[in-house]
Amino acid sequence: KNCGMFRHKVGASVVAVRRSGGIPTFNQLNNYINYAEMIVPTSNYWNVVHGTASGDAYSDVEGVQIMRVLGKNMAWALKLVESGKATIDEPEKEMKTYMSFIR
């Protein structure tokens, strides 16, 4: 457990793949970000870029645009969080409630 060290931090999943498997990987990475109570900026599509060798991803023009939009949205979200710290109280952390579905 990370003791909440990522709670209310801004973060995003980014995946680089050769061919397929990017979306399931992206979804799995997002599961942790959601579990950690992080703030997640988005892009205009899934954050997956394609390439095989070093530098190949630059040829994935759609992937490059996705990362650029993500970077801009992340910078904006970071600024929003920072500017709100002086005027908006952070929500109190709740202790996790556990329930077993097996009865």
Coordinates of C-alpha atoms in Angstrom, one line a residue:
K1 CA 0.0 0.0 0.0
N2 CA 1.2 3.5 -0.7
C3 CA -0.4 5.1 2.4
G4 CA -2.2 7.6 0.1
M5 CA 0.9 9.2 -1.2
F6 CA -0.7 9.7 -4.7
R7 CA -4.1 10.8 -3.3
H8 CA -5.3 14.0 -5.1
K9 CA -2.2 14.1 -7.3
V10 CA -2.7 14.6 -11.0
G11 CA -1.7 11.6 -13.1
A12 CA -2.4 9.8 -16.3
S13 CA -1.7 6.4 -17.8
V14 CA 0.3 6.3 -21.0
V15 CA 0.9 3.2 -23.1
A16 CA 3.4 2.5 -25.9
V17 CA 2.9 -0.6 -27.9
R18 CA 4.1 -2.3 -31.1
R19 CA 0.8 -3.5 -32.3
S20 CA -2.1 -4.5 -30.1
G21 CA -2.9 -4.7 -26.4
G22 CA -2.8 -1.0 -25.7
I23 CA -6.4 -0.6 -24.6
P24 CA -6.4 -3.4 -22.0
T25 CA -3.1 -2.2 -20.6
F26 CA -4.4 1.4 -20.5
N27 CA -7.5 0.2 -18.6
Q28 CA -5.5 -1.8 -16.1
L29 CA -3.2 1.2 -15.4
N30 CA -6.3 3.4 -14.9
N31 CA -7.6 0.9 -12.3
Y32 CA -4.7 1.8 -10.0
I33 CA -5.0 5.5 -10.6
N34 CA -8.7 5.3 -9.7
Y35 CA -8.0 3.2 -6.6
A36 CA -5.4 5.7 -5.5
E37 CA -7.9 8.6 -5.6
M38 CA -5.9 10.5 -8.2
I39 CA -7.1 13.3 -10.4
V40 CA -7.1 12.1 -14.0
P41 CA -6.8 14.5 -17.0
T42 CA -7.9 13.1 -20.3
S43 CA -7.0 13.5 -24.0
N44 CA -9.1 13.3 -27.2
Y45 CA -8.6 9.5 -27.4
W46 CA -7.0 6.6 -25.4
N47 CA -3.5 7.4 -24.3
V48 CA -1.8 4.8 -26.5
V49 CA 1.0 5.4 -29.0
H50 CA 2.4 2.9 -31.5
G51 CA 6.0 2.1 -32.5
T52 CA 8.6 -0.6 -32.5
A53 CA 12.0 0.9 -32.3
S54 CA 13.2 4.0 -30.4
G55 CA 11.7 7.1 -32.1
D56 CA 9.1 5.2 -34.1
A57 CA 6.2 6.6 -32.0
Y58 CA 6.9 10.1 -33.5
S59 CA 5.5 8.7 -36.8
D60 CA 2.2 7.9 -35.1
V61 CA 0.8 11.3 -35.8
E62 CA -2.5 10.6 -34.0
G63 CA -0.7 9.2 -31.0
V64 CA 1.6 12.2 -30.9
Q65 CA -1.5 14.5 -30.9
I66 CA -3.1 12.4 -28.1
M67 CA 0.0 12.9 -26.0
R68 CA 0.2 16.6 -26.8
V69 CA -3.5 17.2 -25.8
L70 CA -3.0 15.1 -22.7
G71 CA 0.1 17.2 -21.7
K72 CA -1.9 20.4 -22.1
N73 CA -4.8 19.1 -20.1
M74 CA -2.5 17.8 -17.4
A75 CA -0.7 21.2 -17.1
W76 CA -4.1 22.9 -16.9
A77 CA -5.3 20.4 -14.2
L78 CA -2.1 21.0 -12.2
K79 CA -2.6 24.7 -12.3
L80 CA -6.3 24.3 -11.2
V81 CA -5.2 22.2 -8.2
E82 CA -2.5 24.6 -7.2
S83 CA -4.6 27.7 -7.5
G84 CA -7.5 26.1 -5.5
K85 CA -5.3 25.1 -2.6
A86 CA -5.7 28.5 -0.9
T87 CA -9.5 28.6 -1.1
I88 CA -10.9 25.1 -1.4
D89 CA -10.4 22.6 1.4
E90 CA -9.3 19.1 0.4
P91 CA -11.9 16.4 1.2
E92 CA -11.3 14.5 4.3
K93 CA -9.9 11.0 3.7
E94 CA -12.3 8.2 4.6
M95 CA -11.1 4.9 5.9
K96 CA -11.8 2.1 3.4
T97 CA -14.9 0.1 4.1
Y98 CA -14.6 -3.6 3.1
M99 CA -17.4 -6.0 2.3
S100 CA -17.3 -9.6 1.2
F101 CA -19.7 -10.6 -1.5
I102 CA -19.5 -14.2 -0.2
R103 CA -22.2 -14.8 2.4

